[in-house]
PDB file of C-alpha atoms in Angstrom:
ATOM      1  CA  MET A   1      19.049  33.017 -59.187  1.00  0.00           C
ATOM      2  CA  ASP A   2      19.544  30.522 -56.963  1.00  0.00           C
ATOM      3  CA  CYS A   3      16.801  27.646 -57.236  1.00  0.00           C
ATOM      4  CA  SER A   4      17.887  25.126 -53.820  1.00  0.00           C
ATOM      5  CA  LYS A   5      19.985  25.446 -50.906  1.00  0.00           C
ATOM      6  CA  ILE A   6      20.611  23.232 -48.060  1.00  0.00           C
ATOM      7  CA  THR A   7      18.364  24.469 -45.197  1.00  0.00           C
ATOM      8  CA  LYS A   8      19.307  22.142 -42.082  1.00  0.00           C
ATOM      9  CA  GLY A   9      22.229  19.466 -41.378  1.00  0.00           C
ATOM     10  CA  LEU A  10      21.738  15.751 -41.339  1.00  0.00           C
ATOM     11  CA  GLN A  11      22.701  13.307 -39.008  1.00  0.00           C
ATOM     12  CA  ALA A  12      23.874  10.361 -41.626  1.00  0.00           C
ATOM     13  CA  VAL A  13      24.401   7.771 -38.928  1.00  0.00           C
ATOM     14  CA  GLU A  14      22.258   5.936 -36.248  1.00  0.00           C
ATOM     15  CA  CYS A  15      24.941   4.565 -33.842  1.00  0.00           C
ATOM     16  CA  GLY A  16      24.581   0.796 -33.607  1.00  0.00           C
ATOM     17  CA  LYS A  17      21.554   0.583 -36.091  1.00  0.00           C
ATOM     18  CA  PRO A  18      22.873   0.134 -39.483  1.00  0.00           C
ATOM     19  CA  ALA A  19      19.985   0.481 -42.537  1.00  0.00           C
ATOM     20  CA  ILE A  20      18.620  -2.860 -43.116  1.00  0.00           C
ATOM     21  CA  PRO A  21      19.178  -3.601 -47.230  1.00  0.00           C
ATOM     22  CA  GLY A  22      17.040  -5.631 -49.523  1.00  0.00           C
ATOM     23  CA  THR A  23      12.955  -5.615 -50.523  1.00  0.00           C
ATOM     24  CA  GLY A  24      10.348  -7.149 -49.567  1.00  0.00           C
ATOM     25  CA  ALA A  25       8.200  -9.662 -52.112  1.00  0.00           C
ATOM     26  CA  ARG A  26       5.549  -7.493 -52.804  1.00  0.00           C
ATOM     27  CA  VAL A  27       5.324  -4.675 -55.366  1.00  0.00           C
ATOM     28  CA  ILE A  28       2.422  -2.452 -56.210  1.00  0.00           C
ATOM     29  CA  LEU A  29       1.884  -1.545 -59.967  1.00  0.00           C
ATOM     30  CA  ILE A  30       0.054   1.566 -60.763  1.00  0.00           C
ATOM     31  CA  ASN A  31      -0.784   2.930 -64.738  1.00  0.00           C
ATOM     32  CA  TYR A  32       0.627   5.907 -64.674  1.00  0.00           C
ATOM     33  CA  SER A  33      -2.453   8.014 -66.569  1.00  0.00           C
ATOM     34  CA  GLU A  34      -5.087   6.667 -63.971  1.00  0.00           C
ATOM     35  CA  ILE A  35      -3.534   8.272 -60.555  1.00  0.00           C
ATOM     36  CA  ASP A  36      -5.704  11.574 -59.662  1.00  0.00           C
ATOM     37  CA  ARG A  37      -2.809  13.921 -59.348  1.00  0.00           C
ATOM     38  CA  SER A  38      -5.012  16.453 -58.561  1.00  0.00           C
ATOM     39  CA  LEU A  39      -6.284  14.268 -55.065  1.00  0.00           C
ATOM     40  CA  SER A  40      -3.522  12.471 -54.353  1.00  0.00           C
ATOM     41  CA  THR A  41      -1.569  14.314 -51.029  1.00  0.00           C
ATOM     42  CA  ILE A  42       2.124  14.598 -51.224  1.00  0.00           C
ATOM     43  CA  ASN A  43       3.736  16.894 -48.740  1.00  0.00           C
ATOM     44  CA  ALA A  44       7.545  17.488 -48.302  1.00  0.00           C
ATOM     45  CA  ASP A  45       8.111  14.392 -51.027  1.00  0.00           C
ATOM     46  CA  VAL A  46       6.082  11.940 -49.144  1.00  0.00           C
ATOM     47  CA  ILE A  47       2.892  10.925 -50.629  1.00  0.00           C
ATOM     48  CA  SER A  48      -0.092  10.224 -47.969  1.00  0.00           C
ATOM     49  CA  ALA A  49      -2.861   9.530 -50.233  1.00  0.00           C
ATOM     50  CA  ILE A  50      -2.948   8.367 -53.706  1.00  0.00           C
ATOM     51  CA  ILE A  51      -6.346   8.044 -55.130  1.00  0.00           C
ATOM     52  CA  LEU A  52      -6.797   6.511 -58.365  1.00  0.00           C
ATOM     53  CA  LYS A  53      -9.251   7.726 -61.149  1.00  0.00           C
ATOM     54  CA  GLY A  54     -13.089   6.380 -61.434  1.00  0.00           C
ATOM     55  CA  ALA A  55     -12.985   2.564 -61.164  1.00  0.00           C
ATOM     56  CA  ALA A  56      -8.997   1.802 -62.298  1.00  0.00           C
ATOM     57  CA  LYS A  57      -6.574   0.276 -59.780  1.00  0.00           C
ATOM     58  CA  ALA A  58      -3.180  -1.067 -58.730  1.00  0.00           C
ATOM     59  CA  PHE A  59      -1.926  -4.558 -59.542  1.00  0.00           C
ATOM     60  CA  ASP A  60       0.404  -6.746 -56.806  1.00  0.00           C
ATOM     61  CA  PHE A  61       3.785  -8.097 -58.260  1.00  0.00           C
ATOM     62  CA  GLU A  62       4.588 -10.692 -55.739  1.00  0.00           C
ATOM     63  CA  SER A  63       7.802 -12.462 -56.168  1.00  0.00           C
ATOM     64  CA  LEU A  64      10.533 -13.476 -53.483  1.00  0.00           C
ATOM     65  CA  ASP A  65      12.028 -10.932 -50.642  1.00  0.00           C
ATOM     66  CA  ASN A  66      15.281  -9.448 -52.261  1.00  0.00           C
ATOM     67  CA  ALA A  67      13.908 -10.350 -55.669  1.00  0.00           C
ATOM     68  CA  ASN A  68      13.403  -6.509 -56.727  1.00  0.00           C
ATOM     69  CA  LEU A  69      16.234  -4.343 -56.946  1.00  0.00           C
ATOM     70  CA  GLY A  70      15.708  -0.392 -57.021  1.00  0.00           C
ATOM     71  CA  GLU A  71      18.262   1.655 -58.551  1.00  0.00           C
ATOM     72  CA  ILE A  72      18.380   5.312 -58.031  1.00  0.00           C
ATOM     73  CA  SER A  73      20.896   7.278 -59.597  1.00  0.00           C
ATOM     74  CA  TYR A  74      21.933  10.879 -60.395  1.00  0.00           C
ATOM     75  CA  ASN A  75      22.274  12.963 -63.707  1.00  0.00           C
ATOM     76  CA  LYS A  76      23.721  16.376 -63.263  1.00  0.00           C
ATOM     77  CA  GLY A  77      22.644  18.723 -66.088  1.00  0.00           C
ATOM     78  CA  THR A  78      24.379  21.634 -67.210  1.00  0.00           C
ATOM     79  CA  TYR A  79      21.428  23.923 -65.722  1.00  0.00           C
ATOM     80  CA  PHE A  80      19.468  21.203 -63.364  1.00  0.00           C
ATOM     81  CA  GLY A  81      20.125  17.821 -62.100  1.00  0.00           C
ATOM     82  CA  ASN A  82      17.652  14.950 -62.689  1.00  0.00           C
ATOM     83  CA  TRP A  83      17.320  11.180 -60.636  1.00  0.00           C
ATOM     84  CA  GLN A  84      16.894   8.072 -62.833  1.00  0.00           C
ATOM     85  CA  HIS A  85      14.858   5.583 -61.013  1.00  0.00           C
ATOM     86  CA  ASP A  86      15.417   1.913 -61.950  1.00  0.00           C
ATOM     87  CA  LEU A  87      13.742  -0.852 -60.918  1.00  0.00           C
ATOM     88  CA  THR A  88      14.010  -4.621 -61.450  1.00  0.00           C
ATOM     89  CA  LEU A  89      11.242  -7.522 -61.406  1.00  0.00           C
ATOM     90  CA  ARG A  90      12.367 -10.948 -61.180  1.00  0.00           C
ATOM     91  CA  ILE A  91      10.321 -13.785 -62.142  1.00  0.00           C
ATOM     92  CA  PHE A  92      10.616 -17.532 -61.156  1.00  0.00           C
ATOM     93  CA  ALA A  93       7.425 -18.939 -62.476  1.00  0.00           C
ATOM     94  CA  LYS A  94       7.623 -20.298 -66.831  1.00  0.00           C
ATOM     95  CA  ASN A  95       4.013 -19.804 -67.662  1.00  0.00           C
ATOM     96  CA  GLU A  96       1.532 -18.005 -69.636  1.00  0.00           C
ATOM     97  CA  ASP A  97       0.320 -15.535 -67.008  1.00  0.00           C
ATOM     98  CA  SER A  98       4.155 -14.928 -66.862  1.00  0.00           C
ATOM     99  CA  LYS A  99       4.813 -14.094 -70.540  1.00  0.00           C
ATOM    100  CA  ALA A 100       1.515 -12.460 -70.512  1.00  0.00           C
ATOM    101  CA  PHE A 101       2.687 -10.107 -67.996  1.00  0.00           C
ATOM    102  CA  MET A 102       6.298  -9.433 -69.619  1.00  0.00           C
ATOM    103  CA  ASN A 103       4.439  -8.344 -73.173  1.00  0.00           C
ATOM    104  CA  LYS A 104       2.073  -6.361 -71.075  1.00  0.00           C
ATOM    105  CA  LEU A 105       4.816  -3.995 -70.041  1.00  0.00           C
ATOM    106  CA  ASN A 106       5.577  -3.248 -73.149  1.00  0.00           C
ATOM    107  CA  GLY A 107       4.681   0.345 -73.958  1.00  0.00           C
ATOM    108  CA  ALA A 108       3.025   0.310 -70.210  1.00  0.00           C
ATOM    109  CA  ARG A 109       4.085   3.701 -68.018  1.00  0.00           C
ATOM    110  CA  VAL A 110       3.906   2.480 -64.092  1.00  0.00           C
ATOM    111  CA  VAL A 111       4.390   4.281 -61.035  1.00  0.00           C
ATOM    112  CA  ALA A 112       5.775   1.473 -58.606  1.00  0.00           C
ATOM    113  CA  VAL A 113       5.749   1.215 -54.816  1.00  0.00           C
ATOM    114  CA  VAL A 114       8.292  -1.091 -53.322  1.00  0.00           C
ATOM    115  CA  GLU A 115       7.981  -2.413 -49.910  1.00  0.00           C
ATOM    116  CA  ASN A 116      11.490  -2.077 -48.443  1.00  0.00           C
ATOM    117  CA  LYS A 117      12.848  -3.922 -45.642  1.00  0.00           C
ATOM    118  CA  GLU A 118      14.153  -1.071 -44.138  1.00  0.00           C
ATOM    119  CA  PRO A 119      10.816   0.529 -42.178  1.00  0.00           C
ATOM    120  CA  GLY A 120      12.621   3.844 -40.622  1.00  0.00           C
ATOM    121  CA  LYS A 121      11.732   5.310 -37.367  1.00  0.00           C
ATOM    122  CA  LEU A 122       8.248   5.085 -37.716  1.00  0.00           C
ATOM    123  CA  GLY A 123       7.682   3.497 -40.703  1.00  0.00           C
ATOM    124  CA  ASP A 124       7.876   6.305 -43.042  1.00  0.00           C
ATOM    125  CA  VAL A 125      10.664   4.531 -45.672  1.00  0.00           C
ATOM    126  CA  LYS A 126       8.997   0.925 -45.751  1.00  0.00           C
ATOM    127  CA  TYR A 127       7.211   1.656 -48.987  1.00  0.00           C
ATOM    128  CA  GLU A 128       8.693   4.326 -51.653  1.00  0.00           C
ATOM    129  CA  ALA A 129       7.003   5.496 -55.010  1.00  0.00           C
ATOM    130  CA  TYR A 130       9.401   4.827 -58.081  1.00  0.00           C
ATOM    131  CA  GLY A 131       8.277   7.106 -60.990  1.00  0.00           C
ATOM    132  CA  TRP A 132       5.993   8.876 -58.997  1.00  0.00           C
ATOM    133  CA  ASP A 133       7.165  12.249 -61.698  1.00  0.00           C
ATOM    134  CA  ALA A 134       7.326  10.920 -65.238  1.00  0.00           C
ATOM    135  CA  GLY A 135       6.211   7.358 -64.763  1.00  0.00           C
ATOM    136  CA  LEU A 136       8.673   4.046 -65.444  1.00  0.00           C
ATOM    137  CA  GLU A 137       8.881   2.393 -68.918  1.00  0.00           C
ATOM    138  CA  PHE A 138       9.600  -1.267 -69.464  1.00  0.00           C
ATOM    139  CA  ASN A 139      13.727  -0.548 -70.475  1.00  0.00           C
ATOM    140  CA  GLU A 140      15.234  -3.859 -70.840  1.00  0.00           C
ATOM    141  CA  SER A 141      14.925  -7.684 -70.301  1.00  0.00           C
ATOM    142  CA  THR A 142      17.688 -10.227 -71.221  1.00  0.00           C
ATOM    143  CA  ASN A 143      16.578 -13.931 -70.368  1.00  0.00           C
ATOM    144  CA  THR A 144      18.065 -17.729 -71.184  1.00  0.00           C
ATOM    145  CA  THR A 145      16.951 -20.707 -71.217  1.00  0.00           C
ATOM    146  CA  ASP A 146      19.977 -21.329 -68.431  1.00  0.00           C
ATOM    147  CA  MET A 147      17.511 -19.459 -65.807  1.00  0.00           C
ATOM    148  CA  ALA A 148      20.335 -18.645 -63.639  1.00  0.00           C
ATOM    149  CA  ASP A 149      19.502 -18.314 -60.089  1.00  0.00           C
ATOM    150  CA  LEU A 150      16.508 -19.826 -61.589  1.00  0.00           C
ATOM    151  CA  VAL A 151      15.154 -16.347 -62.575  1.00  0.00           C
ATOM    152  CA  VAL A 152      12.713 -16.921 -65.710  1.00  0.00           C
ATOM    153  CA  TYR A 153      12.157 -13.455 -66.711  1.00  0.00           C
ATOM    154  CA  SER A 154      13.621 -10.422 -65.685  1.00  0.00           C
ATOM    155  CA  ALA A 155      12.054  -6.821 -66.477  1.00  0.00           C
ATOM    156  CA  LYS A 156      14.166  -3.852 -65.764  1.00  0.00           C
ATOM    157  CA  LEU A 157      11.475  -1.000 -65.391  1.00  0.00           C
ATOM    158  CA  GLY A 158      12.687   2.597 -65.250  1.00  0.00           C
ATOM    159  CA  SER A 159      13.010   6.680 -66.101  1.00  0.00           C
ATOM    160  CA  GLY A 160      12.492   7.047 -70.027  1.00  0.00           C
ATOM    161  CA  THR A 161      15.532   8.867 -71.776  1.00  0.00           C
ATOM    162  CA  ASN A 162      14.035  12.370 -71.686  1.00  0.00           C
ATOM    163  CA  SER A 163      11.479  11.951 -68.713  1.00  0.00           C
ATOM    164  CA  LYS A 164      13.452  11.950 -65.513  1.00  0.00           C
ATOM    165  CA  GLU A 165      12.473  12.426 -61.913  1.00  0.00           C
ATOM    166  CA  SER A 166      12.633  15.273 -59.908  1.00  0.00           C
ATOM    167  CA  THR A 167      13.657  13.552 -56.746  1.00  0.00           C
ATOM    168  CA  LEU A 168      14.838  10.502 -54.821  1.00  0.00           C
ATOM    169  CA  PRO A 169      11.981   7.846 -54.807  1.00  0.00           C
ATOM    170  CA  LYS A 170       9.072   9.689 -52.716  1.00  0.00           C
ATOM    171  CA  SER A 171       8.467   7.980 -49.477  1.00  0.00           C
ATOM    172  CA  VAL A 172       4.337   6.530 -49.149  1.00  0.00           C
ATOM    173  CA  PHE A 173       3.411   7.150 -45.693  1.00  0.00           C
ATOM    174  CA  ASP A 174       0.460   7.892 -43.690  1.00  0.00           C
ATOM    175  CA  THR A 175       0.599   8.096 -39.946  1.00  0.00           C
ATOM    176  CA  ASP A 176       1.932   4.892 -39.132  1.00  0.00           C
ATOM    177  CA  ILE A 177       2.576   1.161 -41.235  1.00  0.00           C
ATOM    178  CA  ALA A 178      -0.859  -0.435 -40.481  1.00  0.00           C
ATOM    179  CA  LYS A 179      -2.628   2.808 -41.797  1.00  0.00           C
ATOM    180  CA  THR A 180       0.167   3.010 -44.816  1.00  0.00           C
ATOM    181  CA  GLU A 181      -0.851  -0.777 -46.058  1.00  0.00           C
ATOM    182  CA  THR A 182      -4.482   0.368 -45.083  1.00  0.00           C
ATOM    183  CA  MET A 183      -4.324   2.796 -47.728  1.00  0.00           C
ATOM    184  CA  LEU A 184      -2.080   0.580 -50.474  1.00  0.00           C
ATOM    185  CA  ASN A 185      -4.179  -2.244 -50.237  1.00  0.00           C
ATOM    186  CA  ALA A 186      -7.364  -0.309 -51.068  1.00  0.00           C
ATOM    187  CA  LEU A 187      -5.620   0.333 -54.340  1.00  0.00           C
ATOM    188  CA  VAL A 188      -5.684  -3.256 -55.395  1.00  0.00           C
ATOM    189  CA  ALA A 189      -8.808  -4.349 -53.838  1.00  0.00           C
TER     190      ALA A 189
END
Protein backbone atom coordinates (compact mmCIF):
# COMPACT_ATOMS: atom_id res chain seq x y z
CA MET A 1 0.00 0.00 0.00
CA ASP A 2 1.29 3.45 -0.91
CA CYS A 3 0.38 5.72 2.04
CA SER A 4 1.58 9.00 0.58
CA LYS A 5 2.20 10.55 -2.79
CA ILE A 6 3.32 13.97 -3.90
CA THR A 7 0.19 15.66 -5.21
CA LYS A 8 1.47 19.04 -6.35
CA GLY A 9 4.66 20.92 -7.05
CA LEU A 10 6.21 23.74 -5.04
CA GLN A 11 7.79 27.06 -5.83
CA ALA A 12 10.37 26.91 -3.04
CA VAL A 13 11.51 30.53 -3.17
CA GLU A 14 9.92 33.96 -3.38
CA CYS A 15 12.38 35.99 -5.37
CA GLY A 16 13.39 39.14 -3.53
CA LYS A 17 11.64 38.03 -0.31
CA PRO A 18 13.56 35.60 1.85
CA ALA A 19 11.71 34.18 4.86
CA ILE A 20 12.16 36.10 8.12
CA PRO A 21 13.89 34.02 10.78
CA GLY A 22 13.14 34.15 14.47
CA THR A 23 10.28 34.14 16.93
CA GLY A 24 8.24 36.74 18.71
CA ALA A 25 8.22 37.14 22.47
CA ARG A 26 4.97 35.22 23.05
CA VAL A 27 4.25 31.51 23.36
CA ILE A 28 0.80 30.29 24.39
CA LEU A 29 0.97 27.11 26.46
CA ILE A 30 -2.09 24.86 26.63
CA ASN A 31 -2.41 21.78 28.80
CA TYR A 32 -2.75 18.94 26.29
CA SER A 33 -5.55 17.21 28.19
CA GLU A 34 -7.65 20.41 28.28
CA ILE A 35 -8.06 20.73 24.51
CA ASP A 36 -11.43 19.58 23.21
CA ARG A 37 -10.26 17.91 20.02
CA SER A 38 -13.77 16.96 18.91
CA LEU A 39 -14.77 20.65 18.78
CA SER A 40 -11.46 22.13 17.58
CA THR A 41 -11.19 22.62 13.82
CA ILE A 42 -8.32 21.38 11.65
CA ASN A 43 -8.28 21.29 7.87
CA ALA A 44 -5.20 20.35 5.79
CA ASP A 45 -2.97 20.67 8.89
CA VAL A 46 -4.18 24.22 9.62
CA ILE A 47 -5.91 24.76 12.96
CA SER A 48 -8.64 27.40 12.61
CA ALA A 49 -10.29 26.89 16.02
CA ILE A 50 -8.89 25.70 19.33
CA ILE A 51 -11.61 24.86 21.84
CA LEU A 52 -10.81 24.16 25.48
CA LYS A 53 -12.79 21.92 27.81
CA GLY A 54 -15.03 23.52 30.45
CA ALA A 55 -13.40 26.45 32.23
CA ALA A 56 -9.86 25.53 31.12
CA LYS A 57 -7.62 28.29 29.86
CA ALA A 58 -4.26 28.63 28.16
CA PHE A 59 -1.29 30.52 29.60
CA ASP A 60 0.99 33.17 28.13
CA PHE A 61 4.74 32.69 28.33
CA GLU A 62 6.27 36.05 27.49
CA SER A 63 9.99 36.51 27.11
CA LEU A 64 12.07 38.43 24.55
CA ASP A 65 12.00 38.41 20.75
CA ASN A 66 14.06 35.47 19.45
CA ALA A 67 14.48 34.02 22.96
CA ASN A 68 12.19 31.09 22.08
CA LEU A 69 13.68 28.56 19.69
CA GLY A 70 11.64 26.06 17.70
CA GLU A 71 13.38 23.01 16.26
CA ILE A 72 11.85 20.30 14.11
CA SER A 73 13.59 17.13 12.95
CA TYR A 74 12.40 14.24 10.83
CA ASN A 75 12.74 10.68 12.16
CA LYS A 76 12.92 8.03 9.44
CA GLY A 77 11.37 4.81 10.66
CA THR A 78 11.30 1.33 9.19
CA TYR A 79 7.67 1.67 8.11
CA PHE A 80 6.65 5.25 8.88
CA GLY A 81 8.43 8.51 9.50
CA ASN A 82 7.47 11.11 12.09
CA TRP A 83 8.54 14.48 13.43
CA GLN A 84 10.31 15.52 16.61
CA HIS A 85 9.10 18.93 17.83
CA ASP A 86 11.34 20.81 20.26
CA LEU A 87 10.87 24.23 21.79
CA THR A 88 13.38 26.02 23.98
CA LEU A 89 11.97 28.67 26.32
CA ARG A 90 14.45 31.10 27.88
CA ILE A 91 13.75 32.89 31.17
CA PHE A 92 15.65 36.05 32.10
CA ALA A 93 14.07 36.77 35.51
CA LYS A 94 15.41 35.04 38.62
CA ASN A 95 12.49 34.98 41.05
CA GLU A 96 10.07 32.59 42.72
CA ASP A 97 7.54 32.81 39.86
CA SER A 98 10.21 31.65 37.40
CA LYS A 99 11.23 28.79 39.67
CA ALA A 100 7.61 27.73 40.20
CA PHE A 101 7.02 27.76 36.43
CA MET A 102 10.04 25.52 35.86
CA ASN A 103 8.98 23.14 38.63
CA LYS A 104 5.41 22.87 37.25
CA LEU A 105 6.74 21.92 33.80
CA ASN A 106 8.02 18.67 35.31
CA GLY A 107 5.38 16.10 34.39
CA ALA A 108 3.25 18.50 32.33
CA ARG A 109 2.22 17.77 28.75
CA VAL A 110 1.42 20.85 26.68
CA VAL A 111 0.75 22.21 23.23
CA ALA A 112 2.75 25.36 22.50
CA VAL A 113 1.50 27.99 20.03
CA VAL A 114 4.62 29.85 18.92
CA GLU A 115 4.62 33.32 17.36
CA ASN A 116 6.91 33.48 14.33
CA LYS A 117 8.47 36.60 12.83
CA GLU A 118 7.56 35.27 9.35
CA PRO A 119 3.83 35.79 8.80
CA GLY A 120 3.55 34.15 5.37
CA LYS A 121 1.57 35.66 2.49
CA LEU A 122 -1.72 35.98 4.41
CA GLY A 123 -0.47 35.64 7.95
CA ASP A 124 -1.07 31.92 7.70
CA VAL A 125 2.27 30.87 9.27
CA LYS A 126 2.52 33.62 11.91
CA TYR A 127 1.48 31.10 14.59
CA GLU A 128 2.35 27.41 14.75
CA ALA A 129 1.28 24.71 17.21
CA TYR A 130 4.08 22.47 18.44
CA GLY A 131 2.96 19.15 19.92
CA TRP A 132 -0.63 19.21 18.66
CA ASP A 133 -0.80 15.43 18.04
CA ALA A 134 0.96 14.06 21.12
CA GLY A 135 1.94 17.02 23.31
CA LEU A 136 5.31 18.33 24.44
CA GLU A 137 7.10 17.14 27.57
CA PHE A 138 9.75 18.87 29.65
CA ASN A 139 12.84 17.11 28.26
CA GLU A 140 15.86 19.16 29.26
CA SER A 141 17.11 22.03 31.41
CA THR A 142 20.70 22.95 32.08
CA ASN A 143 21.32 26.18 33.98
CA THR A 144 24.35 27.80 35.58
CA THR A 145 25.02 30.71 37.89
CA ASP A 146 27.13 32.25 35.09
CA MET A 147 23.86 33.09 33.32
CA ALA A 148 25.42 33.23 29.85
CA ASP A 149 23.59 35.84 27.75
CA LEU A 150 21.74 36.61 31.03
CA VAL A 151 19.60 33.46 30.65
CA VAL A 152 18.58 32.41 34.16
CA TYR A 153 16.66 29.25 33.21
CA SER A 154 16.28 27.41 29.93
CA ALA A 155 13.54 24.82 29.43
CA LYS A 156 13.50 22.50 26.43
CA LEU A 157 10.08 21.05 25.73
CA GLY A 158 9.78 18.34 23.12
CA SER A 159 8.10 15.27 21.76
CA GLY A 160 8.38 12.27 24.07
CA THR A 161 10.48 9.21 23.36
CA ASN A 162 7.50 7.25 22.04
CA SER A 163 5.14 10.12 21.17
CA LYS A 164 6.17 11.93 18.01
CA GLU A 165 4.16 14.18 15.70
CA SER A 166 2.66 13.23 12.34
CA THR A 167 3.48 16.57 10.66
CA LEU A 168 5.57 19.69 10.93
CA PRO A 169 4.06 22.12 13.49
CA LYS A 170 0.52 22.85 12.39
CA SER A 171 -0.28 26.43 11.42
CA VAL A 172 -2.85 28.23 13.58
CA PHE A 173 -4.83 30.52 11.30
CA ASP A 174 -8.43 31.65 10.90
CA THR A 175 -9.11 33.88 7.86
CA ASP A 176 -6.61 36.67 8.77
CA ILE A 177 -4.14 37.66 11.50
CA ALA A 178 -6.66 39.80 13.41
CA LYS A 179 -9.22 37.00 13.65
CA THR A 180 -6.49 34.48 14.53
CA GLU A 181 -5.16 36.69 17.34
CA THR A 182 -8.68 37.26 18.67
CA MET A 183 -9.14 33.48 18.87
CA LEU A 184 -5.76 32.99 20.58
CA ASN A 185 -6.32 35.86 23.04
CA ALA A 186 -9.66 34.34 24.03
CA LEU A 187 -7.83 31.17 25.11
CA VAL A 188 -5.88 33.05 27.81
CA ALA A 189 -8.64 35.48 28.86
